[in-house]
PDB file of C-alpha atoms in Angstrom:
ATOM      1  CA  UNK A   1      65.557  57.539  44.485  1.00 50.00           C
ATOM      2  CA  UNK A   2      63.854  57.373  47.894  1.00 50.00           C
ATOM      3  CA  UNK A   3      67.177  56.681  49.656  1.00 46.00           C
ATOM      4  CA  UNK A   4      68.732  59.605  47.789  1.00 46.00           C
ATOM      5  CA  UNK A   5      65.972  61.962  48.961  1.00 49.00           C
ATOM      6  CA  UNK A   6      66.384  60.732  52.545  1.00 48.00           C
ATOM      7  CA  UNK A   7      70.127  61.237  52.316  1.00 50.00           C
ATOM      8  CA  UNK A   8      69.680  64.781  51.064  1.00 47.00           C
ATOM      9  CA  UNK A   9      67.132  65.482  53.802  1.00 49.00           C
ATOM     10  CA  UNK A  10      69.463  64.256  56.561  1.00 50.00           C
ATOM     11  CA  UNK A  11      72.343  66.240  55.063  1.00 50.00           C
ATOM     12  CA  UNK A  12      70.209  69.378  55.011  1.00 51.00           C
ATOM     13  CA  UNK A  13      69.175  68.884  58.648  1.00 53.00           C
ATOM     14  CA  UNK A  14      72.795  68.320  59.687  1.00 49.00           C
ATOM     15  CA  UNK A  15      73.916  71.474  57.894  1.00 51.00           C
ATOM     16  CA  UNK A  16      71.078  73.426  59.497  1.00 47.00           C
ATOM     17  CA  UNK A  17      72.037  72.211  62.990  1.00 48.00           C
ATOM     18  CA  UNK A  18      75.691  73.064  62.382  1.00 50.00           C
ATOM     19  CA  UNK A  19      74.700  76.475  61.115  1.00 45.00           C
ATOM     20  CA  UNK A  20      72.522  77.106  64.171  1.00 43.00           C
ATOM     21  CA  UNK A  21      75.303  75.960  66.511  1.00 47.00           C
ATOM     22  CA  UNK A  22      77.786  78.272  64.812  1.00 45.00           C
ATOM     23  CA  UNK A  23      75.281  81.102  64.945  1.00 42.00           C
ATOM     24  CA  UNK A  24      74.614  80.540  68.656  1.00 51.00           C
ATOM     25  CA  UNK A  25      78.325  80.436  69.394  1.00 52.00           C
ATOM     26  CA  UNK A  26      78.807  83.704  67.534  1.00 58.00           C
ATOM     27  CA  UNK A  27      76.060  85.305  69.596  1.00 90.00           C
ATOM     28  CA  UNK A  28      77.717  84.498  72.920  1.00 96.00           C
ATOM     29  CA  UNK A  29      78.927  87.542  74.867  1.00 97.00           C
ATOM     30  CA  UNK A  30      82.700  87.433  75.207  1.00 98.00           C
ATOM     31  CA  UNK A  31      84.067  87.928  78.738  1.00 98.00           C
ATOM     32  CA  UNK A  32      87.802  88.159  79.418  1.00 98.00           C
ATOM     33  CA  UNK A  33      88.714  86.816  82.874  1.00 98.00           C
ATOM     34  CA  UNK A  34      92.154  86.952  84.463  1.00 98.00           C
ATOM     35  CA  UNK A  35      92.969  84.611  87.367  1.00 97.00           C
ATOM     36  CA  UNK A  36      95.877  85.434  89.652  1.00 93.00           C
ATOM     37  CA  UNK A  37      97.158  81.842  89.520  1.00 89.00           C
ATOM     38  CA  UNK A  38      96.025  78.381  88.397  1.00 91.00           C
ATOM     39  CA  UNK A  39      94.869  76.538  91.494  1.00 93.00           C
ATOM     40  CA  UNK A  40      92.613  73.675  92.614  1.00 95.00           C
ATOM     41  CA  UNK A  41      91.551  76.270  95.187  1.00 96.00           C
ATOM     42  CA  UNK A  42      89.490  77.757  92.331  1.00 97.00           C
ATOM     43  CA  UNK A  43      87.685  74.511  91.473  1.00 98.00           C
ATOM     44  CA  UNK A  44      84.177  76.042  91.088  1.00 98.00           C
ATOM     45  CA  UNK A  45      85.440  78.342  88.327  1.00 98.00           C
ATOM     46  CA  UNK A  46      86.739  75.402  86.284  1.00 98.00           C
ATOM     47  CA  UNK A  47      83.549  73.438  86.923  1.00 98.00           C
ATOM     48  CA  UNK A  48      81.517  76.345  85.515  1.00 98.00           C
ATOM     49  CA  UNK A  49      83.716  76.351  82.407  1.00 98.00           C
ATOM     50  CA  UNK A  50      83.758  72.587  81.854  1.00 98.00           C
ATOM     51  CA  UNK A  51      80.054  72.038  82.552  1.00 98.00           C
ATOM     52  CA  UNK A  52      79.062  74.798  80.136  1.00 98.00           C
ATOM     53  CA  UNK A  53      77.323  76.895  82.797  1.00 98.00           C
ATOM     54  CA  UNK A  54      78.705  80.141  81.362  1.00 98.00           C
ATOM     55  CA  UNK A  55      77.599  79.263  77.843  1.00 98.00           C
ATOM     56  CA  UNK A  56      74.107  78.472  79.099  1.00 98.00           C
ATOM     57  CA  UNK A  57      74.035  82.056  80.377  1.00 98.00           C
ATOM     58  CA  UNK A  58      75.009  83.301  76.909  1.00 98.00           C
ATOM     59  CA  UNK A  59      78.660  83.901  77.754  1.00 98.00           C
ATOM     60  CA  UNK A  60      81.922  82.883  76.159  1.00 98.00           C
ATOM     61  CA  UNK A  61      84.512  83.123  78.934  1.00 98.00           C
ATOM     62  CA  UNK A  62      88.125  83.555  77.880  1.00 98.00           C
ATOM     63  CA  UNK A  63      90.317  82.633  80.854  1.00 98.00           C
ATOM     64  CA  UNK A  64      93.952  83.601  81.214  1.00 97.00           C
ATOM     65  CA  UNK A  65      96.356  83.157  84.123  1.00 96.00           C
ATOM     66  CA  UNK A  66      98.213  86.324  85.130  1.00 93.00           C
ATOM     67  CA  UNK A  67     100.835  85.605  87.783  1.00 82.00           C
ATOM     68  CA  UNK A  68     100.666  88.060  90.679  1.00 83.00           C
ATOM     69  CA  UNK A  69      97.961  90.270  92.132  1.00 86.00           C
ATOM     70  CA  UNK A  70      99.619  93.488  90.962  1.00 88.00           C
ATOM     71  CA  UNK A  71      99.817  92.296  87.355  1.00 92.00           C
ATOM     72  CA  UNK A  72      96.237  91.024  87.446  1.00 94.00           C
ATOM     73  CA  UNK A  73      94.960  94.380  88.679  1.00 94.00           C
ATOM     74  CA  UNK A  74      97.045  96.228  86.086  1.00 94.00           C
ATOM     75  CA  UNK A  75      95.366  94.138  83.388  1.00 96.00           C
ATOM     76  CA  UNK A  76      91.936  94.981  84.848  1.00 97.00           C
ATOM     77  CA  UNK A  77      92.642  98.711  85.135  1.00 95.00           C
ATOM     78  CA  UNK A  78      93.999  98.877  81.588  1.00 95.00           C
ATOM     79  CA  UNK A  79      91.003  96.942  80.170  1.00 95.00           C
ATOM     80  CA  UNK A  80      93.159  93.968  79.241  1.00 97.00           C
ATOM     81  CA  UNK A  81      90.534  91.866  81.048  1.00 98.00           C
ATOM     82  CA  UNK A  82      86.920  92.508  82.074  1.00 98.00           C
ATOM     83  CA  UNK A  83      86.914  90.538  85.334  1.00 98.00           C
ATOM     84  CA  UNK A  84      89.727  89.673  87.733  1.00 98.00           C
ATOM     85  CA  UNK A  85      89.867  86.711  90.105  1.00 98.00           C
ATOM     86  CA  UNK A  86      92.234  87.855  92.829  1.00 96.00           C
ATOM     87  CA  UNK A  87      92.483  88.510  96.549  1.00 93.00           C
ATOM     88  CA  UNK A  88      90.048  91.170  97.797  1.00 95.00           C
ATOM     89  CA  UNK A  89      92.893  93.073  99.456  1.00 94.00           C
ATOM     90  CA  UNK A  90      93.975  94.263  96.001  1.00 94.00           C
ATOM     91  CA  UNK A  91      90.789  96.312  95.629  1.00 95.00           C
ATOM     92  CA  UNK A  92      91.721  98.126  98.849  1.00 95.00           C
ATOM     93  CA  UNK A  93      95.245  98.838  97.591  1.00 93.00           C
ATOM     94  CA  UNK A  94      93.892 100.261  94.319  1.00 92.00           C
ATOM     95  CA  UNK A  95      91.385 102.446  96.165  1.00 90.00           C
ATOM     96  CA  UNK A  96      94.139 103.835  98.394  1.00 90.00           C
ATOM     97  CA  UNK A  97      96.043 104.932  95.296  1.00 87.00           C
ATOM     98  CA  UNK A  98      93.010 106.783  94.001  1.00 84.00           C
ATOM     99  CA  UNK A  99      90.763 105.498  91.230  1.00 77.00           C
ATOM    100  CA  UNK A 100      88.292 107.325  89.005  1.00 84.00           C
ATOM    101  CA  UNK A 101      86.523 104.051  88.282  1.00 92.00           C
ATOM    102  CA  UNK A 102      86.594 102.077  91.578  1.00 92.00           C
ATOM    103  CA  UNK A 103      87.092  98.310  91.543  1.00 96.00           C
ATOM    104  CA  UNK A 104      84.268  96.411  93.233  1.00 97.00           C
ATOM    105  CA  UNK A 105      84.093  92.824  94.501  1.00 98.00           C
ATOM    106  CA  UNK A 106      80.893  91.283  93.125  1.00 98.00           C
ATOM    107  CA  UNK A 107      81.245  87.514  93.649  1.00 98.00           C
ATOM    108  CA  UNK A 108      83.220  85.545  96.215  1.00 98.00           C
ATOM    109  CA  UNK A 109      84.886  82.276  95.234  1.00 98.00           C
ATOM    110  CA  UNK A 110      86.877  81.213  98.304  1.00 97.00           C
ATOM    111  CA  UNK A 111      86.197  82.054 101.947  1.00 96.00           C
ATOM    112  CA  UNK A 112      89.321  80.910 103.799  1.00 95.00           C
ATOM    113  CA  UNK A 113      93.058  81.076 103.335  1.00 93.00           C
ATOM    114  CA  UNK A 114      94.172  78.354 100.945  1.00 92.00           C
ATOM    115  CA  UNK A 115      97.664  77.666 102.255  1.00 93.00           C
ATOM    116  CA  UNK A 116      99.080  74.971 104.516  1.00 95.00           C
ATOM    117  CA  UNK A 117     102.033  74.842 106.870  1.00 97.00           C
ATOM    118  CA  UNK A 118     104.505  72.292 105.571  1.00 97.00           C
ATOM    119  CA  UNK A 119     107.338  71.016 107.780  1.00 97.00           C
ATOM    120  CA  UNK A 120     110.557  69.538 106.456  1.00 96.00           C
ATOM    121  CA  UNK A 121     110.323  66.616 108.864  1.00 93.00           C
ATOM    122  CA  UNK A 122     107.325  64.408 109.619  1.00 93.00           C
ATOM    123  CA  UNK A 123     105.735  65.512 112.906  1.00 94.00           C
ATOM    124  CA  UNK A 124     103.012  63.316 114.408  1.00 90.00           C
ATOM    125  CA  UNK A 125     102.399  65.639 117.367  1.00 94.00           C
ATOM    126  CA  UNK A 126     102.874  69.080 115.869  1.00 96.00           C
ATOM    127  CA  UNK A 127     102.479  72.118 118.117  1.00 96.00           C
ATOM    128  CA  UNK A 128     102.704  75.748 117.001  1.00 96.00           C
ATOM    129  CA  UNK A 129     105.374  76.141 119.689  1.00 96.00           C
ATOM    130  CA  UNK A 130     107.597  74.004 117.446  1.00 97.00           C
ATOM    131  CA  UNK A 131     107.734  76.880 114.965  1.00 97.00           C
ATOM    132  CA  UNK A 132     109.548  79.170 117.439  1.00 97.00           C
ATOM    133  CA  UNK A 133     113.249  79.497 116.683  1.00 96.00           C
ATOM    134  CA  UNK A 134     112.818  78.031 113.200  1.00 97.00           C
ATOM    135  CA  UNK A 135     113.392  79.449 109.718  1.00 97.00           C
ATOM    136  CA  UNK A 136     109.993  80.150 108.175  1.00 95.00           C
ATOM    137  CA  UNK A 137     109.696  80.487 104.403  1.00 94.00           C
ATOM    138  CA  UNK A 138     106.645  82.695 103.941  1.00 89.00           C
ATOM    139  CA  UNK A 139     104.796  84.303 101.077  1.00 87.00           C
ATOM    140  CA  UNK A 140     105.249  87.714  99.442  1.00 80.00           C
ATOM    141  CA  UNK A 141     104.997  90.697 101.804  1.00 81.00           C
ATOM    142  CA  UNK A 142     101.675  92.501 101.456  1.00 79.00           C
ATOM    143  CA  UNK A 143      99.928  89.538  99.859  1.00 81.00           C
ATOM    144  CA  UNK A 144      96.990  87.843 101.547  1.00 85.00           C
ATOM    145  CA  UNK A 145      98.788  84.515 102.120  1.00 87.00           C
ATOM    146  CA  UNK A 146     101.600  86.237 104.017  1.00 89.00           C
ATOM    147  CA  UNK A 147      99.235  88.444 106.026  1.00 90.00           C
ATOM    148  CA  UNK A 148      97.031  85.497 106.988  1.00 91.00           C
ATOM    149  CA  UNK A 149     100.147  83.513 107.852  1.00 92.00           C
ATOM    150  CA  UNK A 150     101.440  86.209 110.191  1.00 92.00           C
ATOM    151  CA  UNK A 151      97.963  86.577 111.706  1.00 92.00           C
ATOM    152  CA  UNK A 152      97.922  82.867 112.591  1.00 94.00           C
ATOM    153  CA  UNK A 153     101.444  82.956 114.014  1.00 94.00           C
ATOM    154  CA  UNK A 154     100.496  85.875 116.278  1.00 94.00           C
ATOM    155  CA  UNK A 155      97.323  84.063 117.282  1.00 94.00           C
ATOM    156  CA  UNK A 156      99.544  81.304 118.667  1.00 96.00           C
ATOM    157  CA  UNK A 157     101.852  83.705 120.468  1.00 96.00           C
ATOM    158  CA  UNK A 158     104.573  83.766 117.840  1.00 96.00           C
ATOM    159  CA  UNK A 159     106.075  87.132 116.878  1.00 95.00           C
ATOM    160  CA  UNK A 160     107.030  86.843 113.174  1.00 92.00           C
ATOM    161  CA  UNK A 161     109.725  89.490 113.585  1.00 90.00           C
ATOM    162  CA  UNK A 162     111.373  88.003 116.691  1.00 95.00           C
ATOM    163  CA  UNK A 163     110.469  84.361 117.232  1.00 97.00           C
ATOM    164  CA  UNK A 164     111.268  83.052 113.742  1.00 97.00           C
ATOM    165  CA  UNK A 165     113.699  83.832 110.962  1.00 96.00           C
ATOM    166  CA  UNK A 166     111.166  84.993 108.396  1.00 93.00           C
ATOM    167  CA  UNK A 167     112.072  84.791 104.706  1.00 93.00           C
ATOM    168  CA  UNK A 168     109.668  86.570 102.389  1.00 87.00           C
ATOM    169  CA  UNK A 169     111.794  87.961  99.587  1.00 86.00           C
ATOM    170  CA  UNK A 170     111.490  84.943  97.282  1.00 88.00           C
ATOM    171  CA  UNK A 171     109.232  85.231  94.237  1.00 83.00           C
ATOM    172  CA  UNK A 172     105.939  83.323  94.558  1.00 79.00           C
ATOM    173  CA  UNK A 173     106.790  80.963  91.690  1.00 80.00           C
ATOM    174  CA  UNK A 174     110.098  79.970  93.336  1.00 90.00           C
ATOM    175  CA  UNK A 175     109.038  79.440  96.976  1.00 93.00           C
ATOM    176  CA  UNK A 176     108.390  75.712  96.610  1.00 94.00           C
ATOM    177  CA  UNK A 177     111.662  75.216  94.735  1.00 95.00           C
ATOM    178  CA  UNK A 178     113.584  77.094  97.425  1.00 96.00           C
ATOM    179  CA  UNK A 179     112.157  74.845 100.148  1.00 96.00           C
ATOM    180  CA  UNK A 180     112.851  71.695  98.140  1.00 96.00           C
ATOM    181  CA  UNK A 181     116.433  72.917  97.741  1.00 95.00           C
ATOM    182  CA  UNK A 182     116.878  73.123 101.514  1.00 95.00           C
ATOM    183  CA  UNK A 183     115.798  76.638 102.470  1.00 96.00           C
ATOM    184  CA  UNK A 184     113.689  76.848 105.638  1.00 96.00           C
ATOM    185  CA  UNK A 185     112.363  74.493 108.298  1.00 97.00           C
ATOM    186  CA  UNK A 186     108.751  75.365 107.490  1.00 97.00           C
ATOM    187  CA  UNK A 187     107.081  76.744 104.390  1.00 97.00           C
ATOM    188  CA  UNK A 188     103.628  78.135 103.615  1.00 95.00           C
ATOM    189  CA  UNK A 189     102.336  76.441 100.454  1.00 93.00           C
ATOM    190  CA  UNK A 190      99.220  76.242  98.310  1.00 90.00           C
ATOM    191  CA  UNK A 191      97.819  73.029  96.944  1.00 90.00           C
ATOM    192  CA  UNK A 192      98.530  70.890  95.034  1.00 89.00           C
ATOM    193  CA  UNK A 193     102.204  71.655  95.791  1.00 92.00           C
ATOM    194  CA  UNK A 194     101.787  70.860  99.500  1.00 94.00           C
ATOM    195  CA  UNK A 195     100.305  67.425  98.762  1.00 93.00           C
ATOM    196  CA  UNK A 196     102.860  66.743  96.016  1.00 92.00           C
ATOM    197  CA  UNK A 197     105.668  67.461  98.497  1.00 95.00           C
ATOM    198  CA  UNK A 198     104.056  65.127 101.014  1.00 93.00           C
ATOM    199  CA  UNK A 199     103.733  62.383  98.414  1.00 92.00           C
ATOM    200  CA  UNK A 200     107.382  62.788  97.386  1.00 94.00           C
ATOM    201  CA  UNK A 201     108.643  63.024 100.983  1.00 95.00           C
ATOM    202  CA  UNK A 202     109.937  66.577 100.521  1.00 96.00           C
ATOM    203  CA  UNK A 203     107.723  67.977 103.274  1.00 97.00           C
ATOM    204  CA  UNK A 204     104.721  67.202 105.466  1.00 97.00           C
ATOM    205  CA  UNK A 205     101.477  69.127 106.006  1.00 96.00           C
ATOM    206  CA  UNK A 206     101.155  69.851 109.739  1.00 97.00           C
ATOM    207  CA  UNK A 207      98.534  72.632 109.878  1.00 96.00           C
ATOM    208  CA  UNK A 208      96.042  74.619 107.807  1.00 95.00           C
ATOM    209  CA  UNK A 209      96.134  78.409 107.716  1.00 94.00           C
ATOM    210  CA  UNK A 210      92.582  78.294 106.349  1.00 92.00           C
ATOM    211  CA  UNK A 211      91.060  76.748 109.456  1.00 92.00           C
ATOM    212  CA  UNK A 212      93.160  78.991 111.705  1.00 92.00           C
ATOM    213  CA  UNK A 213      92.444  82.406 110.156  1.00 89.00           C
ATOM    214  CA  UNK A 214      88.643  82.213 109.903  1.00 88.00           C
ATOM    215  CA  UNK A 215      86.328  83.292 107.113  1.00 92.00           C
ATOM    216  CA  UNK A 216      87.427  86.113 104.842  1.00 92.00           C
ATOM    217  CA  UNK A 217      87.027  87.032 101.150  1.00 93.00           C
ATOM    218  CA  UNK A 218      90.289  85.376 100.185  1.00 94.00           C
ATOM    219  CA  UNK A 219      89.585  85.281  96.459  1.00 96.00           C
ATOM    220  CA  UNK A 220      86.818  87.178  94.691  1.00 98.00           C
ATOM    221  CA  UNK A 221      85.733  88.166  91.225  1.00 98.00           C
ATOM    222  CA  UNK A 222      85.941  91.911  90.772  1.00 98.00           C
ATOM    223  CA  UNK A 223      85.482  94.460  88.022  1.00 98.00           C
ATOM    224  CA  UNK A 224      85.377  98.189  87.423  1.00 97.00           C
ATOM    225  CA  UNK A 225      82.248  99.923  88.689  1.00 97.00           C
ATOM    226  CA  UNK A 226      81.532 101.098  85.140  1.00 97.00           C
ATOM    227  CA  UNK A 227      81.593  97.496  83.850  1.00 98.00           C
ATOM    228  CA  UNK A 228      79.161  96.381  86.553  1.00 98.00           C
ATOM    229  CA  UNK A 229      76.849  99.180  85.506  1.00 97.00           C
ATOM    230  CA  UNK A 230      77.182  99.070  81.718  1.00 97.00           C
ATOM    231  CA  UNK A 231      77.342  95.281  81.402  1.00 98.00           C
ATOM    232  CA  UNK A 232      74.990  94.339  84.236  1.00 98.00           C
ATOM    233  CA  UNK A 233      73.323  91.551  82.244  1.00 98.00           C
ATOM    234  CA  UNK A 234      76.687  89.950  81.510  1.00 98.00           C
ATOM    235  CA  UNK A 235      77.785  90.193  85.140  1.00 98.00           C
ATOM    236  CA  UNK A 236      74.508  88.665  86.322  1.00 98.00           C
ATOM    237  CA  UNK A 237      74.861  85.753  83.915  1.00 98.00           C
ATOM    238  CA  UNK A 238      78.447  85.234  85.046  1.00 98.00           C
ATOM    239  CA  UNK A 239      77.409  85.198  88.712  1.00 98.00           C
ATOM    240  CA  UNK A 240      74.487  82.855  88.020  1.00 98.00           C
ATOM    241  CA  UNK A 241      76.859  80.366  86.387  1.00 98.00           C
ATOM    242  CA  UNK A 242      79.265  80.630  89.294  1.00 98.00           C
ATOM    243  CA  UNK A 243      76.503  79.887  91.813  1.00 98.00           C
ATOM    244  CA  UNK A 244      75.525  76.751  89.888  1.00 98.00           C
ATOM    245  CA  UNK A 245      79.159  75.641  89.960  1.00 98.00           C
ATOM    246  CA  UNK A 246      79.408  76.337  93.693  1.00 98.00           C
ATOM    247  CA  UNK A 247      76.322  74.187  94.281  1.00 98.00           C
ATOM    248  CA  UNK A 248      77.822  71.437  92.139  1.00 98.00           C
ATOM    249  CA  UNK A 249      81.068  71.386  94.124  1.00 98.00           C
ATOM    250  CA  UNK A 250      79.169  71.273  97.416  1.00 98.00           C
ATOM    251  CA  UNK A 251      76.782  68.530  96.318  1.00 98.00           C
ATOM    252  CA  UNK A 252      79.062  66.220  94.325  1.00 98.00           C
ATOM    253  CA  UNK A 253      81.917  64.057  95.547  1.00 98.00           C
ATOM    254  CA  UNK A 254      85.507  65.223  95.448  1.00 98.00           C
ATOM    255  CA  UNK A 255      86.196  62.410  92.964  1.00 98.00           C
ATOM    256  CA  UNK A 256      83.591  63.718  90.512  1.00 98.00           C
ATOM    257  CA  UNK A 257      84.818  67.306  90.839  1.00 98.00           C
ATOM    258  CA  UNK A 258      88.409  66.155  90.319  1.00 98.00           C
ATOM    259  CA  UNK A 259      87.555  64.402  87.036  1.00 98.00           C
ATOM    260  CA  UNK A 260      85.838  67.514  85.707  1.00 98.00           C
ATOM    261  CA  UNK A 261      88.625  69.955  86.510  1.00 98.00           C
ATOM    262  CA  UNK A 262      91.553  67.662  85.574  1.00 97.00           C
ATOM    263  CA  UNK A 263      91.977  69.273  82.102  1.00 97.00           C
ATOM    264  CA  UNK A 264      93.192  72.402  83.908  1.00 96.00           C
ATOM    265  CA  UNK A 265      95.853  70.415  85.766  1.00 94.00           C
ATOM    266  CA  UNK A 266      97.218  68.085  83.098  1.00 90.00           C
ATOM    267  CA  UNK A 267     100.409  67.252  84.984  1.00 87.00           C
ATOM    268  CA  UNK A 268      98.643  66.397  88.244  1.00 92.00           C
ATOM    269  CA  UNK A 269      97.298  62.914  88.921  1.00 94.00           C
ATOM    270  CA  UNK A 270      93.506  62.868  89.268  1.00 96.00           C
ATOM    271  CA  UNK A 271      93.778  61.016  92.608  1.00 96.00           C
ATOM    272  CA  UNK A 272      95.880  63.860  93.985  1.00 95.00           C
ATOM    273  CA  UNK A 273      93.394  66.434  92.684  1.00 96.00           C
ATOM    274  CA  UNK A 274      90.653  64.517  94.498  1.00 97.00           C
ATOM    275  CA  UNK A 275      92.664  64.615  97.741  1.00 95.00           C
ATOM    276  CA  UNK A 276      93.107  68.380  97.454  1.00 96.00           C
ATOM    277  CA  UNK A 277      89.450  69.047  96.582  1.00 97.00           C
ATOM    278  CA  UNK A 278      88.352  66.959  99.554  1.00 97.00           C
ATOM    279  CA  UNK A 279      90.762  68.825 101.841  1.00 95.00           C
ATOM    280  CA  UNK A 280      89.411  72.202 100.735  1.00 96.00           C
ATOM    281  CA  UNK A 281      85.800  71.008 100.952  1.00 97.00           C
ATOM    282  CA  UNK A 282      86.239  69.569 104.446  1.00 95.00           C
ATOM    283  CA  UNK A 283      87.640  72.815 105.836  1.00 94.00           C
ATOM    284  CA  UNK A 284      85.004  74.954 104.102  1.00 95.00           C
ATOM    285  CA  UNK A 285      87.363  76.841 101.808  1.00 96.00           C
ATOM    286  CA  UNK A 286      84.997  76.964  98.838  1.00 97.00           C
ATOM    287  CA  UNK A 287      82.344  79.648  99.310  1.00 97.00           C
ATOM    288  CA  UNK A 288      78.865  78.104  99.233  1.00 97.00           C
ATOM    289  CA  UNK A 289      77.456  81.168  97.475  1.00 98.00           C
ATOM    290  CA  UNK A 290      78.936  84.274  95.812  1.00 98.00           C
ATOM    291  CA  UNK A 291      77.794  86.706  98.534  1.00 98.00           C
ATOM    292  CA  UNK A 292      80.666  88.501 100.270  1.00 98.00           C
ATOM    293  CA  UNK A 293      79.306  89.473 103.689  1.00 96.00           C
ATOM    294  CA  UNK A 294      80.351  92.357 105.899  1.00 97.00           C
ATOM    295  CA  UNK A 295      81.794  90.204 108.699  1.00 96.00           C
ATOM    296  CA  UNK A 296      84.230  88.614 106.246  1.00 96.00           C
ATOM    297  CA  UNK A 297      85.165  92.053 104.913  1.00 97.00           C
ATOM    298  CA  UNK A 298      85.903  93.292 108.429  1.00 96.00           C
ATOM    299  CA  UNK A 299      88.015  90.204 109.177  1.00 94.00           C
ATOM    300  CA  UNK A 300      90.025  90.842 106.017  1.00 95.00           C
ATOM    301  CA  UNK A 301      90.815  94.404 107.069  1.00 95.00           C
ATOM    302  CA  UNK A 302      91.697  93.318 110.602  1.00 94.00           C
ATOM    303  CA  UNK A 303      94.242  90.837 109.237  1.00 93.00           C
ATOM    304  CA  UNK A 304      95.682  93.502 106.930  1.00 93.00           C
ATOM    305  CA  UNK A 305      95.830  96.005 109.797  1.00 93.00           C
ATOM    306  CA  UNK A 306      97.676  93.615 112.100  1.00 90.00           C
ATOM    307  CA  UNK A 307     100.185  92.958 109.331  1.00 89.00           C
ATOM    308  CA  UNK A 308     100.733  96.705 108.968  1.00 91.00           C
ATOM    309  CA  UNK A 309      99.531  96.606 105.355  1.00 92.00           C
ATOM    310  CA  UNK A 310      96.136  98.334 105.555  1.00 93.00           C
ATOM    311  CA  UNK A 311      96.412 101.763 103.860  1.00 92.00           C
ATOM    312  CA  UNK A 312      93.028 102.844 105.223  1.00 91.00           C
ATOM    313  CA  UNK A 313      89.765 101.335 106.401  1.00 93.00           C
ATOM    314  CA  UNK A 314      87.341 101.117 103.501  1.00 94.00           C
ATOM    315  CA  UNK A 315      83.593 100.823 104.004  1.00 95.00           C
ATOM    316  CA  UNK A 316      82.013  97.559 102.958  1.00 97.00           C
ATOM    317  CA  UNK A 317      79.472  99.316 100.710  1.00 96.00           C
ATOM    318  CA  UNK A 318      82.213 101.144  98.849  1.00 95.00           C
ATOM    319  CA  UNK A 319      84.051  98.150  97.436  1.00 97.00           C
ATOM    320  CA  UNK A 320      81.530  95.320  97.697  1.00 98.00           C
ATOM    321  CA  UNK A 321      78.541  95.004  95.351  1.00 98.00           C
ATOM    322  CA  UNK A 322      76.256  92.145  96.411  1.00 98.00           C
ATOM    323  CA  UNK A 323      73.402  92.873  93.987  1.00 98.00           C
ATOM    324  CA  UNK A 324      74.382  90.175  91.478  1.00 98.00           C
ATOM    325  CA  UNK A 325      75.339  87.592  94.096  1.00 98.00           C
ATOM    326  CA  UNK A 326      72.092  87.961  96.031  1.00 98.00           C
ATOM    327  CA  UNK A 327      70.020  87.584  92.878  1.00 98.00           C
ATOM    328  CA  UNK A 328      72.014  84.492  91.846  1.00 98.00           C
ATOM    329  CA  UNK A 329      71.498  82.964  95.288  1.00 96.00           C
ATOM    330  CA  UNK A 330      67.711  83.396  95.226  1.00 90.00           C
TER     331      UNK A 330
END
């Protein structure tokens, strides 16, 4: 009889723990997040999800990938998502169109451009002069990758409209395929595609647009002003979790980070993920904290202006809310 009582006691405890776990899960605040693409460039976000940092802040984050900045912002404006992870330039575009409920950047994830210049041929002594007279397969016009790319070309004395044959009418999802099929002498690619091409001998990384274009709020979390006000506790918890993930990425090895985020890149070898994480870490692409500073904001608008894509200068205080980021960084 004693063993039966013990068995019943253990069963009761197990049921109680399961009930409490279910109850706690039900009490988590649901947050719908839309990312503009799935990228190793966003490693801290996946670390926060996998390590349970959001849950520890009482949040259940539902992540979806929405291809394209315009579609991501449409989802945010129509309340399809609560928070968008997208280039900060999109908040400027939305403001220029007029918005009753302005979009504000509240937490920065990446602080440099995330693309690389990939050449068709291996070049041991690459010079930006080599790009002149070539066919350059760039990114979508008006997007941050393309604007940063043109900014870097001009920095090296290359006029994108005269010195190269610039192709930028290919859909983002098909740029890599177009290059692999023989279009262009150079292409501007994100990781892990750039490293995959190098591994397969389809192209070779010769330069980084991230190191060339300087610090800017390349990718940030943003939300409607009303959401930041009405759901301030949720936003603070979200930002706190992000900061913990940013610290983790900075402090841990690329190998450890790669293992954690691999579930989000099932078709990519973990060794390749490690290579990409290390590349982004070494050039300082991952923001060390979620604070978007004014100097970065000004650099962003300068790059947009030089590309002829800045509708109007927007004050830092108007579209950047650092309250949550500063508190998380304390």
